CSV table of C-alpha atoms in Angstrom, one decimal:
chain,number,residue,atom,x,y,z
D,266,UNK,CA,13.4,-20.9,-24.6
D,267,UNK,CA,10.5,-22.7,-26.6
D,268,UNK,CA,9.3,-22.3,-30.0
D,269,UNK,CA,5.1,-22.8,-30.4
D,270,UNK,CA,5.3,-25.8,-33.0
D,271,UNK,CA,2.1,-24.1,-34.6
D,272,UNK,CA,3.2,-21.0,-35.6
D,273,UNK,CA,6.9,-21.6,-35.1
D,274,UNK,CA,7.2,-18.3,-32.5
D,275,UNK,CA,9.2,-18.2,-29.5
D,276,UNK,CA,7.0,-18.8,-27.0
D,277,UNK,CA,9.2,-16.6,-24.2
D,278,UNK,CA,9.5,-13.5,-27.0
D,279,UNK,CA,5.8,-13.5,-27.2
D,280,UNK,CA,5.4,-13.4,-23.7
D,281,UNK,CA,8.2,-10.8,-23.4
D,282,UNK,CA,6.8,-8.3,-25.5
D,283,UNK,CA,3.1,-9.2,-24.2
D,284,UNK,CA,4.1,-7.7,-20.9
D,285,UNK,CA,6.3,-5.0,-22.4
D,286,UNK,CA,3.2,-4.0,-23.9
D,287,UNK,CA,1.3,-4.3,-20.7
D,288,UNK,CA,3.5,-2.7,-18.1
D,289,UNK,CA,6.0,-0.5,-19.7
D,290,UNK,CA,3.6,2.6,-20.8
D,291,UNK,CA,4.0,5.5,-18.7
D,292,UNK,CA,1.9,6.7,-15.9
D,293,UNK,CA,0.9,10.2,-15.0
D,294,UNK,CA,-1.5,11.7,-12.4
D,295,UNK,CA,-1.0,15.0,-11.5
D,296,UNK,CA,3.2,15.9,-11.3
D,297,UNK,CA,4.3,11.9,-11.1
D,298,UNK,CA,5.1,10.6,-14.0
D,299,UNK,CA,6.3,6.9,-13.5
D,300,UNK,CA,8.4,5.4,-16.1
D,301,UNK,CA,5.9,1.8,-16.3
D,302,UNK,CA,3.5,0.2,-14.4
D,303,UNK,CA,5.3,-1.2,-11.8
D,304,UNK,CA,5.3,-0.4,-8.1
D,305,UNK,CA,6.9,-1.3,-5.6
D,306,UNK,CA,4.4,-2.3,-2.6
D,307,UNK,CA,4.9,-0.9,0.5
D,308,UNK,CA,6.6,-3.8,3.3
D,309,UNK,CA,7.6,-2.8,7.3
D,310,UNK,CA,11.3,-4.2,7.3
D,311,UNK,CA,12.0,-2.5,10.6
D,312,UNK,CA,15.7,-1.3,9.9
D,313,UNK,CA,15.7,2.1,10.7
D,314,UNK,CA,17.0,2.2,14.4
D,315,UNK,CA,15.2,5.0,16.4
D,316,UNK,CA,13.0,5.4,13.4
D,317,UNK,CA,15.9,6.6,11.2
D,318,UNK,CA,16.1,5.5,8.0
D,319,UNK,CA,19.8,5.1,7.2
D,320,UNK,CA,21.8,4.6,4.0
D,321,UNK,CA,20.8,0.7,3.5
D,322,UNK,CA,17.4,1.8,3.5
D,323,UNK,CA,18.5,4.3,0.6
D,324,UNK,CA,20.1,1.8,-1.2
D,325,UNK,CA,17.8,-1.2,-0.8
D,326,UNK,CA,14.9,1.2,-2.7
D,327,UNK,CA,17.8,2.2,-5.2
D,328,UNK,CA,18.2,-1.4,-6.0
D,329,UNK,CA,14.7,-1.7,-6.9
D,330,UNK,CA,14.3,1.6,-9.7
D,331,UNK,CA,17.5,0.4,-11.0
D,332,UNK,CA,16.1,-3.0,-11.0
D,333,UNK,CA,13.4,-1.2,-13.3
D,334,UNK,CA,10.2,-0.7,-10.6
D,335,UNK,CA,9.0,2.7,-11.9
D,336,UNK,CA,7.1,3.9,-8.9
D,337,UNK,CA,8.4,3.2,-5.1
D,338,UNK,CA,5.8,3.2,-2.2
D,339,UNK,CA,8.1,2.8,0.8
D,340,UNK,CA,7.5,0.8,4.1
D,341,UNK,CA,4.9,2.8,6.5
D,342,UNK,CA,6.6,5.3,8.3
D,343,UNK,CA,5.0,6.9,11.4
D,344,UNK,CA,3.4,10.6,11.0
D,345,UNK,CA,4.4,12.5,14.2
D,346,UNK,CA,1.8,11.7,17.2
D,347,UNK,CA,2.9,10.0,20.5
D,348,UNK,CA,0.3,7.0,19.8
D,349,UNK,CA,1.0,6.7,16.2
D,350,UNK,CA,3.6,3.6,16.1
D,351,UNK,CA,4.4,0.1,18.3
D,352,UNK,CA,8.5,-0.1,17.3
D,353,UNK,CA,11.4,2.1,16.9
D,354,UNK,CA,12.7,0.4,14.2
D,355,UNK,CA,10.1,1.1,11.5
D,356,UNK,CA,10.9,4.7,10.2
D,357,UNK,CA,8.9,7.6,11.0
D,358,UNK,CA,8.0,10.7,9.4
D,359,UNK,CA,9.2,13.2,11.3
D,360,UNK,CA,11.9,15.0,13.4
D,361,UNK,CA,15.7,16.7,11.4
D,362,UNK,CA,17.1,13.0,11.5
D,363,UNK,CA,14.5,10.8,10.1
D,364,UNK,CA,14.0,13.5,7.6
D,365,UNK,CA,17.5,13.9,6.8
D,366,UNK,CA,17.2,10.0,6.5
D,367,UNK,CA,14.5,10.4,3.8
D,368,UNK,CA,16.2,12.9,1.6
D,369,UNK,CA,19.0,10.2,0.8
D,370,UNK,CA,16.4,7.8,-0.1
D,371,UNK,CA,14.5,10.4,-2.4
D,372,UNK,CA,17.9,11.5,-3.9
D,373,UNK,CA,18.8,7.7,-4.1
D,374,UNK,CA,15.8,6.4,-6.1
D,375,UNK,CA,15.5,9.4,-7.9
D,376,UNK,CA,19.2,9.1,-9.0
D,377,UNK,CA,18.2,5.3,-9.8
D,378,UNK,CA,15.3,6.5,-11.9
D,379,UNK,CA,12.6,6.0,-10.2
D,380,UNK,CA,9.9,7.8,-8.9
D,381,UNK,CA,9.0,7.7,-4.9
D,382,UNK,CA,6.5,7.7,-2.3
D,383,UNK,CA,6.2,7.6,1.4
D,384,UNK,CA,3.4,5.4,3.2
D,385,UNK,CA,1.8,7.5,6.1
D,386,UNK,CA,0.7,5.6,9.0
D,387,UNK,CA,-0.6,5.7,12.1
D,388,UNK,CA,-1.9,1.8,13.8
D,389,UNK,CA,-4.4,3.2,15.9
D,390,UNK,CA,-5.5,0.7,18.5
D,391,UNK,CA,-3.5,-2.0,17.5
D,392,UNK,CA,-0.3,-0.5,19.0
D,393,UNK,CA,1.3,-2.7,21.7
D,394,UNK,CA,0.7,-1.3,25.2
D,395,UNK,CA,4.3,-0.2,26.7
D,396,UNK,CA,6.0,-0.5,22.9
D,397,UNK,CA,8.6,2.1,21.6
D,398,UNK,CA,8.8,4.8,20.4
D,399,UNK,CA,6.7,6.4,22.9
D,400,UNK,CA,7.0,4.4,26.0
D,401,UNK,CA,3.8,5.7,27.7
D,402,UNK,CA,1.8,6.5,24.7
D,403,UNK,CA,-2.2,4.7,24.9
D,404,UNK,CA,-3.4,3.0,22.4
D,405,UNK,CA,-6.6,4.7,20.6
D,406,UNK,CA,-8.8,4.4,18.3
D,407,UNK,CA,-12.5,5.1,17.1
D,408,UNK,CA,-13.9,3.3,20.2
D,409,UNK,CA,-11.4,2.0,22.9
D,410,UNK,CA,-12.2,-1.8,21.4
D,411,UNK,CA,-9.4,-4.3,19.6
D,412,UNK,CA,-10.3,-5.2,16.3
D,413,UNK,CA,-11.9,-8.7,17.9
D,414,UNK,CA,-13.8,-6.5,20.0
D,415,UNK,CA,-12.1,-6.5,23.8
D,416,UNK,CA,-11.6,-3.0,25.5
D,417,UNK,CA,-8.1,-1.8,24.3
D,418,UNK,CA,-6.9,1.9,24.8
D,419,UNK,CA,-9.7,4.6,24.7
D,420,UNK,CA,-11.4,6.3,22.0
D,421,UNK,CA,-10.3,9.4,20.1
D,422,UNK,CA,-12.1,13.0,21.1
D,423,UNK,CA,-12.3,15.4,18.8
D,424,UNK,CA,-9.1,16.8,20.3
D,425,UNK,CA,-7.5,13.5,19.2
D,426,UNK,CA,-9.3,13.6,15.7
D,427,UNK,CA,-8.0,17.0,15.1
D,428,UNK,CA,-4.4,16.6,16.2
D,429,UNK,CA,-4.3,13.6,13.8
D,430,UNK,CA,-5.7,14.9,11.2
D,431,UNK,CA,-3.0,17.8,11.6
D,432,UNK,CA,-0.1,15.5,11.8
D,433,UNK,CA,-0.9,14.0,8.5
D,434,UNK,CA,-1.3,17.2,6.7
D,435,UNK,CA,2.3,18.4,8.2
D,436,UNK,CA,3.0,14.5,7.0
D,437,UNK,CA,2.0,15.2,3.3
D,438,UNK,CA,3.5,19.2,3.4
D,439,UNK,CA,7.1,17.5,4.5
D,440,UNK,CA,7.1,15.2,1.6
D,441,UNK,CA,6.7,17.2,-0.7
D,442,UNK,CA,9.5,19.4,0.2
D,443,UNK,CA,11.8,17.1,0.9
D,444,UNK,CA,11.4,16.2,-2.7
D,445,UNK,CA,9.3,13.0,-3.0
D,446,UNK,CA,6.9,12.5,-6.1
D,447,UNK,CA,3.4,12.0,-3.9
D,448,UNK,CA,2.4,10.6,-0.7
D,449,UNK,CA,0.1,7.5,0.1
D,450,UNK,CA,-1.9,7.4,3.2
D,451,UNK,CA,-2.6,4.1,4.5
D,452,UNK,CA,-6.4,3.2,5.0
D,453,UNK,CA,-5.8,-0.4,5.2
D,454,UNK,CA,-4.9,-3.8,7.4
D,455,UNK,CA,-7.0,-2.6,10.0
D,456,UNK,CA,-4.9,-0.1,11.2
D,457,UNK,CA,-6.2,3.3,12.6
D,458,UNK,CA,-7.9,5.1,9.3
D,459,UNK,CA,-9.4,2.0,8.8
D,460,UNK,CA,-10.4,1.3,12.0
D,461,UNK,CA,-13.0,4.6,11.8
D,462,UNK,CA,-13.8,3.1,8.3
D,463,UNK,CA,-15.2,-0.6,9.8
D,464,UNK,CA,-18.1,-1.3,11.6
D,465,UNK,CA,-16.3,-3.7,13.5
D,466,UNK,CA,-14.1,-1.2,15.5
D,467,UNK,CA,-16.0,1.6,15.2
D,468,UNK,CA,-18.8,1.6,17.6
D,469,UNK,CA,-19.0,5.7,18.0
D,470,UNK,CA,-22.2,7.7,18.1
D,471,UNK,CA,-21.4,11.1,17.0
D,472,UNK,CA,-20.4,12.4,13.4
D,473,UNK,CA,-17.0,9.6,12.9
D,474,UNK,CA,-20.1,6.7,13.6
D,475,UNK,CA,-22.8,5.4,12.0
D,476,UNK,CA,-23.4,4.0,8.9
D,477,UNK,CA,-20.8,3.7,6.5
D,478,UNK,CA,-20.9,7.2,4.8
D,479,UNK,CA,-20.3,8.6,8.7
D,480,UNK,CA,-17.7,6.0,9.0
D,481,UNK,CA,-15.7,7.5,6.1
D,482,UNK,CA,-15.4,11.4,7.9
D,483,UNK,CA,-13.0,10.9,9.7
D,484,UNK,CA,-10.8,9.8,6.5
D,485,UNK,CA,-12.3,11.8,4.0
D,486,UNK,CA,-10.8,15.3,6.4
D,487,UNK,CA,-7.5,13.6,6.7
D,488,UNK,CA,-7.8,13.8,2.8
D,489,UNK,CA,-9.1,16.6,2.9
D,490,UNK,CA,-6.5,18.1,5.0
D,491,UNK,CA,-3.5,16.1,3.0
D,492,UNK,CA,-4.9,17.9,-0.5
D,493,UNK,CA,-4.7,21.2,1.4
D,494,UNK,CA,-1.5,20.8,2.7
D,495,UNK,CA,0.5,20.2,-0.9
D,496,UNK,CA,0.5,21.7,-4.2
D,497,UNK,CA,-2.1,20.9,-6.7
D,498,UNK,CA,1.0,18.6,-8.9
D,499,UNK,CA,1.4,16.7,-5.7
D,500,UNK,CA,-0.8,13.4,-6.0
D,501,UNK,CA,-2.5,11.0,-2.9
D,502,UNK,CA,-2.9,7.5,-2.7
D,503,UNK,CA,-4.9,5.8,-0.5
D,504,UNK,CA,-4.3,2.7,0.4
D,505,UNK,CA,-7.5,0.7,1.4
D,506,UNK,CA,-8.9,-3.0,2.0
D,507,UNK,CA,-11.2,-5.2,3.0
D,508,UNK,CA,-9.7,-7.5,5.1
D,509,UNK,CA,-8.2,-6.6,8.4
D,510,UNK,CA,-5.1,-8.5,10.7
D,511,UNK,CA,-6.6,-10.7,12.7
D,512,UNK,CA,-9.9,-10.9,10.5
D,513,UNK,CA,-8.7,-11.8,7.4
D,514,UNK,CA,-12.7,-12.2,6.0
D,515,UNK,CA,-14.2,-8.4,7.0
D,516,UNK,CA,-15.7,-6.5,4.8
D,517,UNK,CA,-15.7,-2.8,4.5
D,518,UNK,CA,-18.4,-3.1,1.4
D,519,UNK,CA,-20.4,-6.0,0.7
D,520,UNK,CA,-21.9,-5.0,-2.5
D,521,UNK,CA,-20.8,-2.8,-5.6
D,522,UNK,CA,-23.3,-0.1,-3.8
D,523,UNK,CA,-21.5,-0.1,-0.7
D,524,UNK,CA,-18.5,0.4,-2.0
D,525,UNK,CA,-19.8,3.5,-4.0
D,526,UNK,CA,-20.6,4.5,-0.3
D,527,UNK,CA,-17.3,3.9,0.9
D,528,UNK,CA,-14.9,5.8,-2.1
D,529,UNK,CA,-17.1,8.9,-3.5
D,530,UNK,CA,-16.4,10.8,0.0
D,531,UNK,CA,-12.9,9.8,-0.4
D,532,UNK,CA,-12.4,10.5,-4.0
D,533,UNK,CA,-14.3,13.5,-3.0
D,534,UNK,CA,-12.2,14.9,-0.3
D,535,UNK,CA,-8.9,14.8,-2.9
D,536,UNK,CA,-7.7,11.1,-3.4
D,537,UNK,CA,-6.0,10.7,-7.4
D,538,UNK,CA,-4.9,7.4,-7.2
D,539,UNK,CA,-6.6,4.4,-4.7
D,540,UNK,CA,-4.5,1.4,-3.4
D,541,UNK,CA,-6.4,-1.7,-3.7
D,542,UNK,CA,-4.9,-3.9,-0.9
D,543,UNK,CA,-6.0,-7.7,-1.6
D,544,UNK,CA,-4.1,-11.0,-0.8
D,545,UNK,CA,-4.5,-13.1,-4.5
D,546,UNK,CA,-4.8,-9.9,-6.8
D,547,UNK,CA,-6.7,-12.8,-9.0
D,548,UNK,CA,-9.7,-13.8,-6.9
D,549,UNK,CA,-13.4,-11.3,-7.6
D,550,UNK,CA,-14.2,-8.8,-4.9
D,551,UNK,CA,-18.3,-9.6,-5.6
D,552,UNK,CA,-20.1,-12.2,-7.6
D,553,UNK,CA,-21.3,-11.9,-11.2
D,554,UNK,CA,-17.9,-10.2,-12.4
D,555,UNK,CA,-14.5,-11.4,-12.2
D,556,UNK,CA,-13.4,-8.1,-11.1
D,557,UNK,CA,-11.3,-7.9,-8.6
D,558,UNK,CA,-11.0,-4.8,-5.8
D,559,UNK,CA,-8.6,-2.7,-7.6
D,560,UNK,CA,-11.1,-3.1,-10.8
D,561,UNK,CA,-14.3,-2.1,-8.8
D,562,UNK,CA,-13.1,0.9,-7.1
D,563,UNK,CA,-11.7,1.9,-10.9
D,564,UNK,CA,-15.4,1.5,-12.2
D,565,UNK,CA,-17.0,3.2,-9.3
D,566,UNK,CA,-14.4,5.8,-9.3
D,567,UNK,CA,-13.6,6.5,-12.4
D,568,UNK,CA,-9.9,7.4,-10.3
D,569,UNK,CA,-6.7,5.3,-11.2
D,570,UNK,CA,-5.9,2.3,-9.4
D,571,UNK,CA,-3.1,0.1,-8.2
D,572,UNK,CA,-3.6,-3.6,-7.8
D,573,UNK,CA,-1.6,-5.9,-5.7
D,574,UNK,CA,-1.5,-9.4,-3.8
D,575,UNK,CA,0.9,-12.1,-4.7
D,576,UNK,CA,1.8,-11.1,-7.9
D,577,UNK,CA,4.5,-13.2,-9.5
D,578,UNK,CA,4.2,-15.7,-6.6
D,579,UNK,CA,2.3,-19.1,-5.5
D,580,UNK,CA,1.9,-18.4,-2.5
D,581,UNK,CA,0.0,-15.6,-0.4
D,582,UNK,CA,2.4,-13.3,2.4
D,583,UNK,CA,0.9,-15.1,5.8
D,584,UNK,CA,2.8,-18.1,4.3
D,585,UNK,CA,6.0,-16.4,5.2
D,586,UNK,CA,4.8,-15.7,8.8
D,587,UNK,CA,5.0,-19.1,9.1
D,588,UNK,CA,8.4,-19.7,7.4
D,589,UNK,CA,7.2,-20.5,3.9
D,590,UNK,CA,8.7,-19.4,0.7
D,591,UNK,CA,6.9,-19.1,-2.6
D,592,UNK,CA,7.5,-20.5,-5.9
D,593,UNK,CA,7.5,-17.6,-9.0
D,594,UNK,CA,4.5,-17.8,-11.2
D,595,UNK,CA,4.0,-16.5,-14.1
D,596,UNK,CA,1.9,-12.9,-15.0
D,597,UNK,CA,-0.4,-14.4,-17.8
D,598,UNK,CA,-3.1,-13.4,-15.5
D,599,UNK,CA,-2.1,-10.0,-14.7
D,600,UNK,CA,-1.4,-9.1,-18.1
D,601,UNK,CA,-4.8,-10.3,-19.2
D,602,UNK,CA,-6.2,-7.6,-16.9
D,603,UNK,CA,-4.1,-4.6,-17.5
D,604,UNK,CA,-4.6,-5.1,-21.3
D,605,UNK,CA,-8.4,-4.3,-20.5
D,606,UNK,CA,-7.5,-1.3,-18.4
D,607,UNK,CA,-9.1,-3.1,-15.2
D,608,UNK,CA,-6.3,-1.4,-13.0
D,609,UNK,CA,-3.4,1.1,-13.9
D,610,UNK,CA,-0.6,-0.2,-11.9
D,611,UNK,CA,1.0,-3.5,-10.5
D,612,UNK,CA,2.6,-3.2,-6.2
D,613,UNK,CA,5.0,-6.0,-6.6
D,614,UNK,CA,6.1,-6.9,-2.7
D,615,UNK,CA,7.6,-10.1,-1.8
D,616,UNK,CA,8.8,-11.2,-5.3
D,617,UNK,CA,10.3,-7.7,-5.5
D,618,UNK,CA,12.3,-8.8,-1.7
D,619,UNK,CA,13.3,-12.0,-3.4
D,620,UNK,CA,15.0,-10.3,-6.5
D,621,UNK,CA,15.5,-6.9,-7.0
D,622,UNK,CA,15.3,-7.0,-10.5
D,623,UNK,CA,12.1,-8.3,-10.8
D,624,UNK,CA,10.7,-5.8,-13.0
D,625,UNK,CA,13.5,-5.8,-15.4
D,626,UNK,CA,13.6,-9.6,-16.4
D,627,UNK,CA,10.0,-9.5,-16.3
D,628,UNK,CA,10.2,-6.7,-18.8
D,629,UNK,CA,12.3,-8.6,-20.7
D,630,UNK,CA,10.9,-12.2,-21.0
D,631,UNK,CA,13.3,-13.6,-18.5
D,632,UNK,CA,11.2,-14.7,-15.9
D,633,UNK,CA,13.1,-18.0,-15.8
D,634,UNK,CA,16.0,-16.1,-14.1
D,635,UNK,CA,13.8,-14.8,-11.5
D,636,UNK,CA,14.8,-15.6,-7.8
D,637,UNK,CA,11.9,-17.2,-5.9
D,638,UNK,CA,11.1,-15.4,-2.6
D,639,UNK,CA,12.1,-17.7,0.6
D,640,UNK,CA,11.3,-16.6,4.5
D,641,UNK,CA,14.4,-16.5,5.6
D,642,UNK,CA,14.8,-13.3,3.0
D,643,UNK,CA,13.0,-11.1,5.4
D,644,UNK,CA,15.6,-11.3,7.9
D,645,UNK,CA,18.2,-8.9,6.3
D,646,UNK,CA,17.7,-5.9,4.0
D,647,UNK,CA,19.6,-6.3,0.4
């Protein structure tokens, strides 16, 4: 605890009530209504054997909404199409089981306080040939190329598209009766949505090719489908980025303009909330303005949006690939841009794996009590 010698405050109550201020007003689109700003970001942990999320899995999301985080996103789990996952440890998002697997985390973080929301997901391309769950299942994609551009799998027909599209709708339907507050599709990382949505993997001809409004069909009817498939109080996320695995640098929208291009059909099709995937939530997504993505796609959009990338943290996720932990930072930063309304909520992910109740002592002024995130951390669930 310090006091500012000029005005004789405690420094750590100012900056306690600076981000109570900040991140504890409520948040509402459609029927969610989270409790603060805070998110949880969505992170594979791969403990759900044959795709069955179990009661750790319950509890570890528990910890978290009693730990304060008002809004859960969970890990990606798999929508139901042979091709759509590359282990069978990451949960997936259909079949009795799994679902019956799901229910105890709704009822779990629900119970904790929280509100809750699955990640849908399907990695296209980038599924390993031969990989569980599905043995035999080929890789595809928009055109039968890797993201660096070698032949992998084949490309999608329109039987493909259409099956997919279906999955994700049933996806969304389930969700919402088994109780959970919205659903977020993922559109990022390179993985198959996004794949259709870069020119870099998609290489088609027909309507899902093109320029970038033609790249942005294929998403905008899984959308489409998704808002269909639920009630009008049941929200969508969308998860999107510019950066892919394996090319860390792409760009989806290289200009303000582009990136009109790239949301309006999206926003369009039935997307309330958009997920702003970035790896330094601090760094400008174009020059002239120190906005960053989450802030853009707000402007452009004039839909909510959720910011994330090593908040709380020194150090950006690939560090842990390699073993590295990360020292906790401060939010002086991230404060400064929620009290101008750049962004509407916070995804918290590695410092939120590192201590639970992140959200509470950050809340609360005691970010000196916060435990820093180390590697080693994302070798057991707690």
């Amino acid at each position: 605890m310090t006091d500012d010698r000029r005005t004789g405050l405690d420094v750590t109550d100012l900056e306690s009530g600076r981000a109570a201020a900040a991140l504890s007003r409520p948040f509402t689109v459609r029927g969610l209504t989270s409790r603060n700003r805070i998110a949880m970001a969505p992170m594979t942990r791969q403990f759900s054997p044959d795709g069955v999320p179990g009661r750790d899995v319950a509890d570890y999301y528990a910890r978290r909404a009693a730990g304060g985080v008002g809004l859960i996103i969970t890990e990606g789990t798999y929508i139901d199409h042979d091709s759509a996952g590359t282990s069978d440890r990451v949960p997936r998002f259909h079949g009795e089981d799994a679902f019956a697997g799901w229910s105890g985390v709704v009822d779990s973080v629900h119970g904790a306080g929280g509100t809750v929301i699955p990640q849908l997901w399907h990695v296209g391309v980038t599924r390993t040939e031969g990989a569980p769950p599905v043995a035999d299942a080929e890789p595809v994609g928009p055109s039968g190329v890797s993201l660096t551009g070698e032949p992998k799998g084949r490309a999608m027909t329109q039987k493909d598209l259409d099956d997919v599209i279906a999955a994700f709708a049933d996806a969304a339907a389930a969700a919402e009766c088994l109780g959970f507050d919205g659903v977020e599709l993922h559109g990022a990382h390179g993985y198959l949505i996004d794949q259709f949505l870069w020119s870099g993997s998609n290489r088609r001809t027909d309507a899902y090719g093109g320029d970038l409004v033609a790249r942005t069909r294929f998403a905008a009817e899984i959308v489409a489908a998704c808002r269909a498939a639920v009630s009008d109080s049941f929200p969508l996320f969308f998860r999107m980025s510019q950066w892919k695995m394996n090319a860390y640098e792409a760009k989806l929208a290289q200009t303000p303009a582009e990136l009109d291009a790239l949301i309006t059909p999206l926003a369009e099709a039935g997307v309330d909330v958009f997920h702003a995937s970035t790896r330094r939530y601090w760094l400008p997504e174009f020059d002239d303005s120190d906005l960053n993505l989450a802030g853009w796609v707000k402007k452009i959009s004039g839909r909510p949006t959720v910011t994330v990338g090593s908040v709380g943290l020194d150090g950006d996720f690939f560090g842990a690939f390699a073993g590295n932990g990360s020292a906790v930072t401060g939010v002086d930063q991230l404060l400064d841009r929620m009290e101008r309304d750049e962004f509407d909520l916070v995804a918290v992910g590695r410092a939120l794996i590192a201590d639970p109740e992140w959200a509470a002592k950050t809340l609360s002024g005691r970010t000196g009590d916060i435990t820093p995130f180390g590697a080693e951390m994302l070798k057991t669930l707690r």
